[in-house]
Amino acid sequence: MSKTIVLKKGLDVPVSGAPEKRLSKTVISDIVAIQPEDFKGLLPRLLVKEGDRVLAGSPVLSDKKNPDIIVAAPASGTVKEVVRGEKRKLLAVLIQTDDKQEYLDFGKKNPADLSAEEVKSALLAGGLWPVLVQRPYGILADPAITPKGIFVSAINAAPAAADVDFAYGDEIAALQAGIDALSKICPVHVSFDAKRYPSSNLNRLKGCEVHLFQGKYPVGNVGVQISHISPIRKDQTVWTVSLHGLAAIGKLFLGGRYDVLRKVAVGGPAAIQPAYICTLPGMPMSELKPFYGAEPQGLRLISGNIFSGRNVGERGYLGFADDCITIIKEGTDKELLGWARPFRFNQYSADHTYFNWCLGWLTPGRKYDMDTNLHGGPRAFVMSDGYYAKFLPMDIYPIYLAKACLAGDIEKMEKFGIYEVLPEDLAICEYADPSKNYIQEMIAKGIDLMLKEMA
Amino acid sequence: MNKIFEKGGKLYWLHSTVDAFETFLHVPGTVTLKGAHVRDAVDIKRIMIIAVIAAVPAAIFGMWNVGWQHALATGISANVWQAFWYGFWKVLPLYLVSYIVGLGIEFASSQIRGEEVNEGYLVTGFFIPLIVPVDVPLWMLALAVAFAVIFGKEVFGGTGMNVVNVAILARAFLFFSYPSDMSGSGNWIHVGANEAVVDGFTGATPLALAGDGFNALANAGAQYGTDFWTMFWGGIPGSVGETSVIAILLGAILLIWTGVASWKIMLSSVAGALFVGGLANLCGASDIPCLYHLVMGGFAFGTVFMATDPVTSAQTEPGKWIYGFLVGALCVIIRVFNPGYAEGMMLAIFLGNIFAPLIDHLVTSCHINARNRKLSKA
């Protein structure tokens, strides 16, 4: 076992609404949605038409560039509707589920007997290839290449996100099978929380390289972990996979079926009795009524965590890659003399111009009911790079990178580390920015530019 | 009520101004659109107001000192309050001119750009009266402020985009355009047209005296108290807010404690000044003890409030050490080796601002090389 990597930089924002470790219910919704937007880099080709019957695991979409890559239906039923937007862009495929949940049978396989190529083709055929994300750029993995490693984060440091031990502690067999399968392709690295590892159920996982991390958010971001384990060079690629993706891969080999049922944490300051539900990706948010009351008026439903999730609204769906849903209040209230008051006890600030950081000593463990208020007007970057870098545990100058992205300067973006980051990795800088810029969007645009220019 | 100021409304062209007053009163109900859904409670307004509060002790002391110096020069006795009020009424016009001209231009340019009005000038406008002589003609100040705000900031795109510190630029404009009103010995103490000066009172700043060697300074010290400790607490002639190191240190504590200004820049600037001052002492280029440089002239004010401006100083943490050292060192180099200029702090910060991007380029290049070496092993 490697020694613990301690990250000094970072910030744990005390947001209230961490979910209680309790499975509230299993939700198999009437509708599940498959959204091409969940898979960056996918050029979707529709393989079904309205009225078709599908089983869990039936191909629904394939990639136009690489037709071997398919996206499968998470549940059995009939295709209800193909939702298209402007210029006939494919937005979602809605499946009306039946209550039988029948699976397409892919046949049980023992990962130990398979070669790397056989594992790859099993994943492609089983519709689970899209759980692999390729870095740089965070796109669909390319089956033709062998990455230098596959990285898994078993740390979830975002506030109100899923507790790894609770959500995955009983999936050891599936996770182990997933590791066994993927390690046929290349070494699998799994990062654990150093403090919890000795007592965690997950410490039984073997066949992978174990890395122990200690630190504050974003220590759980796999990008941050990779930059400390084995930073990505321009000519290198790595793949990452989430824990639920890894478990799904394991179940494909153990049970021969496409089973993406997962425990999803429903939390956040505005969630009523935050807890876990067991559900499929593509679940409509309207299934969450018990957690937000009858009317989601003035609430924001986020698929993903509070820093890098997607605001999907009550008519949206749980994202394919997400295992947490955060519900927060829209902060549309004005605050009289907010910035001019000596103290703002009900607002959290990591900045020392407010005095919450000393309150932290007086009232340890205090959580704040945060809302979506921007707390100020957008400005040009005023504070220096160091102000942001103290929250980012990577060897990167965040604002130089963001400015290079803004300028569209490929050479500078390369130099300042665009290959190592995804927008989510700089989310904490965006949180802390007194100039209220959208730093993640800047990085996302930079990555899109890189993809265009490097193609 | 704001309908007419919204897009499509009759008075939409005034929306920047309305927004400015509205957001001054309360934090607006704007929400995040994407990305990090929650944001920290801090904003630029908060950071700027802390910088202003930090300079308040220096401003109050400066006002009192204007009255006190006037009393010393004319021999009229004045108690603390009388001295303060005298100074208050002398400094108030400087503030009015600074804010009316500066904010006027700021509002107008925000209106032209269609952006929210920036709070950057609240700080700049507070600093400018503190770094000019109390007797500076108001029209000159207005011209300098207009020049600095337009050509130092707005043409680059407003707060956050400027290359040099706007307050320093205003002072430099005055210094080079109207040198007779900005240096010498007649400008630092306000003496009314009908008032007589006490016999033998020169009105020269200790810094100007120091130009003639330590003896001149020491003799003046014997005459009206320009020894080290007087200069430390600030009862000397000089620009309005720059004289009291104690008042400035109070501000420095607030700035460092809140993290608004970089302690690295302050510390390295002091180190740079002591290093060059000490070197000058050792090689006999100057007989002014190097510690004196820290308490004379604008060094303290410049180090704490001007050099640490986050926009124009070095951006990288290692760069801040180099930048601060450069500012402190340049200040003393100019003071000691350039007989033409008694004061070097303004030029030192000016040069520091100009060099800051180069320093950052150096630091980031080194960082990139180190990264590449690390990556090539990975």
PDB file of N, CA, C and O in Angstrom, chain B residues 241-293:
ATOM      1  N   GLY B 241      -1.749  61.515   4.032  1.00  0.00           N
ATOM      2  CA  GLY B 241      -1.937  60.296   4.833  1.00  0.00           C
ATOM      3  C   GLY B 241      -0.694  59.475   5.042  1.00  0.00           C
ATOM      4  O   GLY B 241      -0.757  58.396   5.625  1.00  0.00           O
ATOM      5  N   GLU B 242       0.441  59.948   4.563  1.00  0.00           N
ATOM      6  CA  GLU B 242       1.602  59.070   4.511  1.00  0.00           C
ATOM      7  C   GLU B 242       2.501  59.169   5.738  1.00  0.00           C
ATOM      8  O   GLU B 242       3.428  58.378   5.883  1.00  0.00           O
ATOM      9  N   THR B 243       2.256  60.142   6.631  1.00  0.00           N
ATOM     10  CA  THR B 243       3.291  60.437   7.609  1.00  0.00           C
ATOM     11  C   THR B 243       3.328  59.472   8.787  1.00  0.00           C
ATOM     12  O   THR B 243       4.390  59.147   9.281  1.00  0.00           O
ATOM     13  N   SER B 244       2.162  58.982   9.223  1.00  0.00           N
ATOM     14  CA  SER B 244       2.171  58.203  10.462  1.00  0.00           C
ATOM     15  C   SER B 244       2.320  56.715  10.179  1.00  0.00           C
ATOM     16  O   SER B 244       1.416  56.078   9.637  1.00  0.00           O
ATOM     17  N   VAL B 245       3.466  56.174  10.562  1.00  0.00           N
ATOM     18  CA  VAL B 245       3.679  54.741  10.364  1.00  0.00           C
ATOM     19  C   VAL B 245       2.751  53.943  11.274  1.00  0.00           C
ATOM     20  O   VAL B 245       2.270  52.872  10.899  1.00  0.00           O
ATOM     21  N   ILE B 246       2.434  54.494  12.436  1.00  0.00           N
ATOM     22  CA  ILE B 246       1.548  53.776  13.362  1.00  0.00           C
ATOM     23  C   ILE B 246       0.163  53.603  12.747  1.00  0.00           C
ATOM     24  O   ILE B 246      -0.394  52.508  12.707  1.00  0.00           O
ATOM     25  N   ALA B 247      -0.389  54.709  12.213  1.00  0.00           N
ATOM     26  CA  ALA B 247      -1.727  54.632  11.609  1.00  0.00           C
ATOM     27  C   ALA B 247      -1.717  53.670  10.435  1.00  0.00           C
ATOM     28  O   ALA B 247      -2.665  52.905  10.225  1.00  0.00           O
ATOM     29  N   ILE B 248      -0.636  53.689   9.672  1.00  0.00           N
ATOM     30  CA  ILE B 248      -0.555  52.811   8.508  1.00  0.00           C
ATOM     31  C   ILE B 248      -0.428  51.357   8.950  1.00  0.00           C
ATOM     32  O   ILE B 248      -1.034  50.464   8.356  1.00  0.00           O
ATOM     33  N   LEU B 249       0.311  51.137  10.038  1.00  0.00           N
ATOM     34  CA  LEU B 249       0.444  49.765  10.544  1.00  0.00           C
ATOM     35  C   LEU B 249      -0.895  49.209  11.002  1.00  0.00           C
ATOM     36  O   LEU B 249      -1.185  48.031  10.822  1.00  0.00           O
ATOM     37  N   LEU B 250      -1.734  50.090  11.601  1.00  0.00           N
ATOM     38  CA  LEU B 250      -3.072  49.635  11.979  1.00  0.00           C
ATOM     39  C   LEU B 250      -3.816  49.107  10.760  1.00  0.00           C
ATOM     40  O   LEU B 250      -4.449  48.053  10.793  1.00  0.00           O
ATOM     41  N   GLY B 251      -3.703  49.866   9.671  1.00  0.00           N
ATOM     42  CA  GLY B 251      -4.326  49.429   8.426  1.00  0.00           C
ATOM     43  C   GLY B 251      -3.714  48.137   7.937  1.00  0.00           C
ATOM     44  O   GLY B 251      -4.414  47.236   7.469  1.00  0.00           O
ATOM     45  N   ALA B 252      -2.385  48.027   8.068  1.00  0.00           N
ATOM     46  CA  ALA B 252      -1.690  46.829   7.587  1.00  0.00           C
ATOM     47  C   ALA B 252      -2.184  45.595   8.330  1.00  0.00           C
ATOM     48  O   ALA B 252      -2.386  44.536   7.735  1.00  0.00           O
ATOM     49  N   ILE B 253      -2.414  45.768   9.637  1.00  0.00           N
ATOM     50  CA  ILE B 253      -2.889  44.614  10.423  1.00  0.00           C
ATOM     51  C   ILE B 253      -4.237  44.138   9.888  1.00  0.00           C
ATOM     52  O   ILE B 253      -4.446  42.954   9.659  1.00  0.00           O
ATOM     53  N   LEU B 254      -5.138  45.097   9.625  1.00  0.00           N
ATOM     54  CA  LEU B 254      -6.458  44.722   9.100  1.00  0.00           C
ATOM     55  C   LEU B 254      -6.321  44.052   7.727  1.00  0.00           C
ATOM     56  O   LEU B 254      -6.946  43.026   7.454  1.00  0.00           O
ATOM     57  N   LEU B 255      -5.478  44.627   6.888  1.00  0.00           N
ATOM     58  CA  LEU B 255      -5.336  44.080   5.534  1.00  0.00           C
ATOM     59  C   LEU B 255      -4.760  42.673   5.558  1.00  0.00           C
ATOM     60  O   LEU B 255      -5.183  41.793   4.814  1.00  0.00           O
ATOM     61  N   ILE B 256      -3.798  42.461   6.430  1.00  0.00           N
ATOM     62  CA  ILE B 256      -3.168  41.133   6.473  1.00  0.00           C
ATOM     63  C   ILE B 256      -4.109  40.134   7.135  1.00  0.00           C
ATOM     64  O   ILE B 256      -4.276  39.016   6.678  1.00  0.00           O
ATOM     65  N   TRP B 257      -4.776  40.590   8.186  1.00  0.00           N
ATOM     66  CA  TRP B 257      -5.667  39.689   8.920  1.00  0.00           C
ATOM     67  C   TRP B 257      -6.821  39.217   8.043  1.00  0.00           C
ATOM     68  O   TRP B 257      -7.239  38.069   8.080  1.00  0.00           O
ATOM     69  N   THR B 258      -7.336  40.146   7.225  1.00  0.00           N
ATOM     70  CA  THR B 258      -8.449  39.764   6.359  1.00  0.00           C
ATOM     71  C   THR B 258      -7.958  39.150   5.058  1.00  0.00           C
ATOM     72  O   THR B 258      -8.765  38.655   4.277  1.00  0.00           O
ATOM     73  N   GLY B 259      -6.667  39.209   4.821  1.00  0.00           N
ATOM     74  CA  GLY B 259      -6.132  38.607   3.597  1.00  0.00           C
ATOM     75  C   GLY B 259      -6.388  39.438   2.359  1.00  0.00           C
ATOM     76  O   GLY B 259      -6.205  38.961   1.248  1.00  0.00           O
ATOM     77  N   VAL B 260      -6.812  40.688   2.533  1.00  0.00           N
ATOM     78  CA  VAL B 260      -7.092  41.525   1.363  1.00  0.00           C
ATOM     79  C   VAL B 260      -5.802  41.913   0.652  1.00  0.00           C
ATOM     80  O   VAL B 260      -5.731  41.945  -0.564  1.00  0.00           O
ATOM     81  N   ALA B 261      -4.772  42.207   1.439  1.00  0.00           N
ATOM     82  CA  ALA B 261      -3.486  42.547   0.827  1.00  0.00           C
ATOM     83  C   ALA B 261      -2.473  41.473   1.209  1.00  0.00           C
ATOM     84  O   ALA B 261      -2.605  40.796   2.217  1.00  0.00           O
ATOM     85  N   SER B 262      -1.473  41.330   0.376  1.00  0.00           N
ATOM     86  CA  SER B 262      -0.516  40.252   0.565  1.00  0.00           C
ATOM     87  C   SER B 262       0.571  40.634   1.569  1.00  0.00           C
ATOM     88  O   SER B 262       1.284  41.628   1.386  1.00  0.00           O
ATOM     89  N   TRP B 263       0.683  39.837   2.621  1.00  0.00           N
ATOM     90  CA  TRP B 263       1.756  40.096   3.594  1.00  0.00           C
ATOM     91  C   TRP B 263       3.112  39.824   2.970  1.00  0.00           C
ATOM     92  O   TRP B 263       4.125  40.382   3.388  1.00  0.00           O
ATOM     93  N   LYS B 264       3.137  38.976   1.951  1.00  0.00           N
ATOM     94  CA  LYS B 264       4.413  38.670   1.315  1.00  0.00           C
ATOM     95  C   LYS B 264       4.992  39.907   0.654  1.00  0.00           C
ATOM     96  O   LYS B 264       6.190  40.169   0.732  1.00  0.00           O
ATOM     97  N   ILE B 265       4.114  40.670  -0.011  1.00  0.00           N
ATOM     98  CA  ILE B 265       4.592  41.880  -0.682  1.00  0.00           C
ATOM     99  C   ILE B 265       5.088  42.879   0.358  1.00  0.00           C
ATOM    100  O   ILE B 265       6.153  43.463   0.210  1.00  0.00           O
ATOM    101  N   MET B 266       4.326  43.042   1.435  1.00  0.00           N
ATOM    102  CA  MET B 266       4.732  44.021   2.458  1.00  0.00           C
ATOM    103  C   MET B 266       6.080  43.643   3.057  1.00  0.00           C
ATOM    104  O   MET B 266       6.995  44.469   3.165  1.00  0.00           O
ATOM    105  N   LEU B 267       6.194  42.384   3.432  1.00  0.00           N
ATOM    106  CA  LEU B 267       7.415  41.932   4.097  1.00  0.00           C
ATOM    107  C   LEU B 267       8.616  42.048   3.166  1.00  0.00           C
ATOM    108  O   LEU B 267       9.685  42.554   3.551  1.00  0.00           O
ATOM    109  N   SER B 268       8.443  41.615   1.925  1.00  0.00           N
ATOM    110  CA  SER B 268       9.593  41.632   1.030  1.00  0.00           C
ATOM    111  C   SER B 268       9.946  43.055   0.622  1.00  0.00           C
ATOM    112  O   SER B 268      11.104  43.362   0.357  1.00  0.00           O
ATOM    113  N   SER B 269       8.956  43.934   0.601  1.00  0.00           N
ATOM    114  CA  SER B 269       9.252  45.330   0.297  1.00  0.00           C
ATOM    115  C   SER B 269      10.114  45.931   1.399  1.00  0.00           C
ATOM    116  O   SER B 269      11.103  46.631   1.131  1.00  0.00           O
ATOM    117  N   VAL B 270       9.757  45.649   2.656  1.00  0.00           N
ATOM    118  CA  VAL B 270      10.570  46.120   3.788  1.00  0.00           C
ATOM    119  C   VAL B 270      11.972  45.525   3.690  1.00  0.00           C
ATOM    120  O   VAL B 270      12.984  46.223   3.856  1.00  0.00           O
ATOM    121  N   ALA B 271      12.029  44.232   3.355  1.00  0.00           N
ATOM    122  CA  ALA B 271      13.331  43.580   3.243  1.00  0.00           C
ATOM    123  C   ALA B 271      14.165  44.223   2.146  1.00  0.00           C
ATOM    124  O   ALA B 271      15.365  44.477   2.318  1.00  0.00           O
ATOM    125  N   GLY B 272      13.527  44.532   1.025  1.00  0.00           N
ATOM    126  CA  GLY B 272      14.245  45.150  -0.092  1.00  0.00           C
ATOM    127  C   GLY B 272      14.801  46.506   0.292  1.00  0.00           C
ATOM    128  O   GLY B 272      15.952  46.844  -0.030  1.00  0.00           O
ATOM    129  N   ALA B 273      13.982  47.305   1.001  1.00  0.00           N
ATOM    130  CA  ALA B 273      14.432  48.636   1.414  1.00  0.00           C
ATOM    131  C   ALA B 273      15.586  48.534   2.392  1.00  0.00           C
ATOM    132  O   ALA B 273      16.591  49.257   2.277  1.00  0.00           O
ATOM    133  N   LEU B 274      15.466  47.612   3.358  1.00  0.00           N
ATOM    134  CA  LEU B 274      16.536  47.463   4.352  1.00  0.00           C
ATOM    135  C   LEU B 274      17.815  46.964   3.686  1.00  0.00           C
ATOM    136  O   LEU B 274      18.914  47.391   4.029  1.00  0.00           O
ATOM    137  N   PHE B 275      17.657  46.058   2.706  1.00  0.00           N
ATOM    138  CA  PHE B 275      18.822  45.490   2.038  1.00  0.00           C
ATOM    139  C   PHE B 275      19.601  46.577   1.314  1.00  0.00           C
ATOM    140  O   PHE B 275      20.804  46.754   1.545  1.00  0.00           O
ATOM    141  N   VAL B 276      18.925  47.366   0.479  1.00  0.00           N
ATOM    142  CA  VAL B 276      19.622  48.400  -0.276  1.00  0.00           C
ATOM    143  C   VAL B 276      20.094  49.506   0.671  1.00  0.00           C
ATOM    144  O   VAL B 276      21.217  50.003   0.549  1.00  0.00           O
ATOM    145  N   GLY B 277      19.240  49.858   1.641  1.00  0.00           N
ATOM    146  CA  GLY B 277      19.637  50.878   2.602  1.00  0.00           C
ATOM    147  C   GLY B 277      20.874  50.456   3.369  1.00  0.00           C
ATOM    148  O   GLY B 277      21.809  51.243   3.569  1.00  0.00           O
ATOM    149  N   GLY B 278      20.885  49.200   3.796  1.00  0.00           N
ATOM    150  CA  GLY B 278      22.027  48.671   4.537  1.00  0.00           C
ATOM    151  C   GLY B 278      23.279  48.647   3.684  1.00  0.00           C
ATOM    152  O   GLY B 278      24.376  49.013   4.129  1.00  0.00           O
ATOM    153  N   LEU B 279      23.108  48.237   2.431  1.00  0.00           N
ATOM    154  CA  LEU B 279      24.226  48.191   1.496  1.00  0.00           C
ATOM    155  C   LEU B 279      24.799  49.594   1.291  1.00  0.00           C
ATOM    156  O   LEU B 279      26.017  49.803   1.273  1.00  0.00           O
ATOM    157  N   ALA B 280      23.892  50.565   1.165  1.00  0.00           N
ATOM    158  CA  ALA B 280      24.318  51.952   0.966  1.00  0.00           C
ATOM    159  C   ALA B 280      25.077  52.448   2.190  1.00  0.00           C
ATOM    160  O   ALA B 280      26.071  53.169   2.074  1.00  0.00           O
ATOM    161  N   ASN B 281      24.623  52.036   3.378  1.00  0.00           N
ATOM    162  CA  ASN B 281      25.338  52.400   4.601  1.00  0.00           C
ATOM    163  C   ASN B 281      26.734  51.803   4.597  1.00  0.00           C
ATOM    164  O   ASN B 281      27.724  52.469   4.910  1.00  0.00           O
ATOM    165  N   LEU B 282      26.811  50.531   4.217  1.00  0.00           N
ATOM    166  CA  LEU B 282      28.084  49.807   4.274  1.00  0.00           C
ATOM    167  C   LEU B 282      29.102  50.400   3.316  1.00  0.00           C
ATOM    168  O   LEU B 282      30.268  50.578   3.661  1.00  0.00           O
ATOM    169  N   CYS B 283      28.677  50.717   2.107  1.00  0.00           N
ATOM    170  CA  CYS B 283      29.639  51.210   1.122  1.00  0.00           C
ATOM    171  C   CYS B 283      29.765  52.720   1.191  1.00  0.00           C
ATOM    172  O   CYS B 283      30.442  53.328   0.373  1.00  0.00           O
ATOM    173  N   GLY B 284      29.082  53.332   2.137  1.00  0.00           N
ATOM    174  CA  GLY B 284      29.263  54.758   2.357  1.00  0.00           C
ATOM    175  C   GLY B 284      28.533  55.649   1.374  1.00  0.00           C
ATOM    176  O   GLY B 284      28.803  56.832   1.277  1.00  0.00           O
ATOM    177  N   ALA B 285      27.602  55.097   0.624  1.00  0.00           N
ATOM    178  CA  ALA B 285      26.878  55.921  -0.338  1.00  0.00           C
ATOM    179  C   ALA B 285      25.873  56.826   0.361  1.00  0.00           C
ATOM    180  O   ALA B 285      25.470  57.847  -0.172  1.00  0.00           O
ATOM    181  N   SER B 286      25.465  56.418   1.553  1.00  0.00           N
ATOM    182  CA  SER B 286      24.490  57.232   2.259  1.00  0.00           C
ATOM    183  C   SER B 286      24.723  57.067   3.750  1.00  0.00           C
ATOM    184  O   SER B 286      25.031  55.977   4.230  1.00  0.00           O
ATOM    185  N   ASP B 287      24.592  58.145   4.484  1.00  0.00           N
ATOM    186  CA  ASP B 287      24.768  58.008   5.927  1.00  0.00           C
ATOM    187  C   ASP B 287      23.429  57.989   6.654  1.00  0.00           C
ATOM    188  O   ASP B 287      23.364  58.064   7.867  1.00  0.00           O
ATOM    189  N   ILE B 288      22.333  57.892   5.894  1.00  0.00           N
ATOM    190  CA  ILE B 288      21.019  57.749   6.531  1.00  0.00           C
ATOM    191  C   ILE B 288      20.870  56.285   6.952  1.00  0.00           C
ATOM    192  O   ILE B 288      20.910  55.400   6.108  1.00  0.00           O
ATOM    193  N   PRO B 289      20.712  56.018   8.232  1.00  0.00           N
ATOM    194  CA  PRO B 289      20.546  54.626   8.657  1.00  0.00           C
ATOM    195  C   PRO B 289      19.367  53.987   7.920  1.00  0.00           C
ATOM    196  O   PRO B 289      18.343  54.641   7.713  1.00  0.00           O
ATOM    197  N   CYS B 290      19.557  52.726   7.532  1.00  0.00           N
ATOM    198  CA  CYS B 290      18.557  52.126   6.632  1.00  0.00           C
ATOM    199  C   CYS B 290      17.168  52.059   7.259  1.00  0.00           C
ATOM    200  O   CYS B 290      16.157  52.127   6.568  1.00  0.00           O
ATOM    201  N   LEU B 291      17.087  51.974   8.582  1.00  0.00           N
ATOM    202  CA  LEU B 291      15.772  51.931   9.234  1.00  0.00           C
ATOM    203  C   LEU B 291      14.969  53.205   8.965  1.00  0.00           C
ATOM    204  O   LEU B 291      13.746  53.178   8.909  1.00  0.00           O
ATOM    205  N   TYR B 292      15.696  54.324   8.809  1.00  0.00           N
ATOM    206  CA  TYR B 292      15.007  55.592   8.583  1.00  0.00           C
ATOM    207  C   TYR B 292      14.181  55.567   7.302  1.00  0.00           C
ATOM    208  O   TYR B 292      13.160  56.245   7.187  1.00  0.00           O
ATOM    209  N   HIS B 293      14.664  54.767   6.333  1.00  0.00           N
ATOM    210  CA  HIS B 293      13.933  54.738   5.067  1.00  0.00           C
ATOM    211  C   HIS B 293      12.522  54.196   5.234  1.00  0.00           C
ATOM    212  O   HIS B 293      11.648  54.481   4.435  1.00  0.00           O
TER     213      HIS B 293
END
